[in-house]
Amino acid sequence: MCAAAPKIQPASVRPQVTADLMARTGLDELILTQLVHGFYDRVRRDPLLGPIFDAHIKDWGPHLERMVEFWSSVALMTGRYHGAPMPKHLPLPVEGEHFERWLSLFRATAKDVCPPAGAAWVIERAERIAASIHLNIQDARVYHGKAGLPPQL
């Protein structure tokens, strides 16, 4: 039997917090990379979500790298992601059913790839993120007639 490879802590703006989260969840950068790649493999094959993503993402390599940085920041609090996800999501043609499918695929991938504590950790965060994005898109549609950024004041 092979010994498990030691987990290498990613660069983090909060190294002690990251180390504590890694210890509690069993997550590390390799697992998060597998999670992101596995999840987006499922999304791209999905008949509901695939066409939306294919219409908006032309170069998957940089997108996947950015999503690994995002999940590293969300799950391990590394601070690696620097961006604003809402402007990218506001104009998308998505409804509640799309978020439910996204969450279903994410939950399944997390359970397949992550240790149980890590899966629970990222699933909880994904549920909060999906609810927030969905609410923001709905608000934008109510206040501005469609999803999109409000006009400059």
Short mmCIF file of C-alpha atoms in Angstrom, two decimals:
data_model
loop_
_atom_site.label_atom_id
_atom_site.label_comp_id
_atom_site.label_asym_id
_atom_site.label_seq_id
_atom_site.Cartn_x
_atom_site.Cartn_y
_atom_site.Cartn_z
CA MET A 1 0.00 0.00 0.00
CA CYS A 2 1.30 3.45 -0.94
CA ALA A 3 1.54 6.20 1.59
CA ALA A 4 -0.66 9.21 0.90
CA ALA A 5 1.18 12.12 -0.61
CA PRO A 6 1.63 14.98 1.83
CA LYS A 7 -0.72 17.89 1.22
CA ILE A 8 1.13 20.96 0.07
CA GLN A 9 -0.37 24.16 1.34
CA PRO A 10 -1.12 26.63 -1.45
CA ALA A 11 0.08 30.21 -1.36
CA SER A 12 -2.33 32.03 0.91
CA VAL A 13 -2.84 35.47 2.33
CA ARG A 14 -4.07 33.69 5.48
CA PRO A 15 -1.72 30.70 5.83
CA GLN A 16 -2.93 29.58 9.27
CA VAL A 17 -6.60 29.77 8.27
CA THR A 18 -5.85 27.86 5.07
CA ALA A 19 -3.92 25.19 6.98
CA ASP A 20 -6.77 24.83 9.49
CA LEU A 21 -9.35 24.50 6.70
CA MET A 22 -7.23 21.93 4.90
CA ALA A 23 -6.96 19.90 8.11
CA ARG A 24 -10.71 20.12 8.84
CA THR A 25 -11.97 19.43 5.32
CA GLY A 26 -9.29 17.27 3.74
CA LEU A 27 -9.27 19.66 0.78
CA ASP A 28 -6.18 20.87 -1.03
CA GLU A 29 -5.37 22.44 -4.38
CA LEU A 30 -5.20 19.08 -6.18
CA ILE A 31 -8.67 18.08 -4.98
CA LEU A 32 -10.08 21.51 -5.83
CA THR A 33 -8.54 21.26 -9.31
CA GLN A 34 -10.14 17.83 -9.77
CA LEU A 35 -13.44 19.22 -8.49
CA VAL A 36 -13.45 22.17 -10.88
CA HIS A 37 -12.36 20.14 -13.92
CA GLY A 38 -14.77 17.30 -13.16
CA PHE A 39 -17.65 19.67 -12.56
CA TYR A 40 -17.12 21.60 -15.78
CA ASP A 41 -16.74 18.35 -17.73
CA ARG A 42 -20.27 17.51 -16.54
CA VAL A 43 -21.56 21.02 -17.25
CA ARG A 44 -20.23 20.96 -20.81
CA ARG A 45 -22.01 17.65 -21.49
CA ASP A 46 -25.26 18.76 -19.85
CA PRO A 47 -28.09 19.48 -22.32
CA LEU A 48 -29.45 22.40 -20.24
CA LEU A 49 -26.22 24.09 -19.12
CA GLY A 50 -23.77 23.09 -21.84
CA PRO A 51 -25.12 25.39 -24.55
CA ILE A 52 -25.07 28.42 -22.22
CA PHE A 53 -21.48 27.84 -21.21
CA ASP A 54 -20.40 27.04 -24.77
CA ALA A 55 -21.91 30.32 -25.98
CA HIS A 56 -19.96 32.36 -23.42
CA ILE A 57 -16.66 30.56 -22.88
CA LYS A 58 -14.41 30.23 -25.90
CA ASP A 59 -11.13 29.31 -24.20
CA TRP A 60 -11.71 26.82 -21.40
CA GLY A 61 -8.11 26.70 -20.12
CA PRO A 62 -8.07 30.19 -18.56
CA HIS A 63 -11.64 29.78 -17.32
CA LEU A 64 -10.78 26.57 -15.49
CA GLU A 65 -7.66 28.14 -13.96
CA ARG A 66 -9.74 31.08 -12.77
CA MET A 67 -12.35 28.77 -11.29
CA VAL A 68 -9.67 26.83 -9.40
CA GLU A 69 -8.45 30.15 -7.99
CA PHE A 70 -12.05 31.04 -7.09
CA TRP A 71 -12.69 27.75 -5.27
CA SER A 72 -9.31 27.96 -3.56
CA SER A 73 -10.38 31.33 -2.20
CA VAL A 74 -13.87 30.14 -1.27
CA ALA A 75 -12.97 26.76 0.22
CA LEU A 76 -9.52 27.41 1.70
CA MET A 77 -9.61 31.21 2.06
CA THR A 78 -6.35 31.58 0.17
CA GLY A 79 -7.23 34.92 -1.39
CA ARG A 80 -6.05 33.68 -4.79
CA TYR A 81 -9.12 34.86 -6.68
CA HIS A 82 -9.36 38.54 -7.56
CA GLY A 83 -12.42 39.34 -9.54
CA ALA A 84 -16.06 40.26 -9.64
CA PRO A 85 -18.24 37.32 -10.66
CA MET A 86 -21.56 39.19 -10.84
CA PRO A 87 -20.97 41.19 -14.06
CA LYS A 88 -20.18 37.94 -15.89
CA HIS A 89 -23.36 36.25 -14.64
CA LEU A 90 -25.92 39.07 -14.91
CA PRO A 91 -26.50 38.87 -18.67
CA LEU A 92 -26.76 35.08 -18.81
CA PRO A 93 -30.12 33.57 -19.87
CA VAL A 94 -30.59 31.57 -16.68
CA GLU A 95 -33.56 30.81 -14.47
CA GLY A 96 -34.13 28.79 -11.31
CA GLU A 97 -33.97 25.49 -13.19
CA HIS A 98 -30.46 26.32 -14.37
CA PHE A 99 -29.27 26.97 -10.83
CA GLU A 100 -30.83 23.72 -9.62
CA ARG A 101 -29.08 21.79 -12.37
CA TRP A 102 -25.78 23.58 -11.63
CA LEU A 103 -26.11 22.64 -7.96
CA SER A 104 -27.07 19.06 -8.77
CA LEU A 105 -23.97 18.61 -10.95
CA PHE A 106 -21.76 20.36 -8.39
CA ARG A 107 -23.05 18.24 -5.49
CA ALA A 108 -22.50 15.02 -7.43
CA THR A 109 -18.97 16.04 -8.46
CA ALA A 110 -18.05 17.16 -4.93
CA LYS A 111 -19.27 13.87 -3.48
CA ASP A 112 -17.28 11.93 -6.10
CA VAL A 113 -14.04 13.90 -5.74
CA CYS A 114 -13.80 15.31 -2.22
CA PRO A 115 -13.52 13.67 1.18
CA PRO A 116 -16.92 13.77 2.97
CA ALA A 117 -16.09 16.79 5.15
CA GLY A 118 -14.67 18.63 2.15
CA ALA A 119 -17.69 17.80 0.00
CA ALA A 120 -20.05 19.14 2.66
CA TRP A 121 -17.92 22.29 2.98
CA VAL A 122 -17.85 23.16 -0.74
CA ILE A 123 -21.48 22.15 -1.30
CA GLU A 124 -22.64 24.53 1.44
CA ARG A 125 -20.65 27.34 -0.13
CA ALA A 126 -21.89 26.50 -3.63
CA GLU A 127 -25.49 26.64 -2.41
CA ARG A 128 -24.92 30.09 -0.91
CA ILE A 129 -23.14 31.34 -4.04
CA ALA A 130 -25.88 30.03 -6.35
CA ALA A 131 -28.60 31.63 -4.20
CA SER A 132 -26.77 34.95 -4.18
CA ILE A 133 -26.14 35.00 -7.94
CA HIS A 134 -29.72 33.93 -8.67
CA LEU A 135 -31.11 36.65 -6.40
CA ASN A 136 -28.88 39.30 -7.97
CA ILE A 137 -29.96 38.28 -11.47
CA GLN A 138 -33.62 38.42 -10.44
CA ASP A 139 -33.13 41.84 -8.84
CA ALA A 140 -31.40 43.16 -11.95
CA ARG A 141 -34.31 41.98 -14.07
CA VAL A 142 -36.87 43.62 -11.80
CA TYR A 143 -35.06 46.93 -11.46
CA HIS A 144 -33.55 47.20 -14.93
CA GLY A 145 -35.95 45.23 -17.10
CA LYS A 146 -33.39 42.55 -17.90
CA ALA A 147 -30.22 41.15 -16.46
CA GLY A 148 -27.35 43.51 -16.90
CA LEU A 149 -25.45 46.23 -15.17
CA PRO A 150 -27.38 49.34 -14.15
CA PRO A 151 -26.64 52.49 -16.12
CA GLN A 152 -23.97 54.86 -14.82
CA LEU A 153 -25.45 57.57 -12.60
#
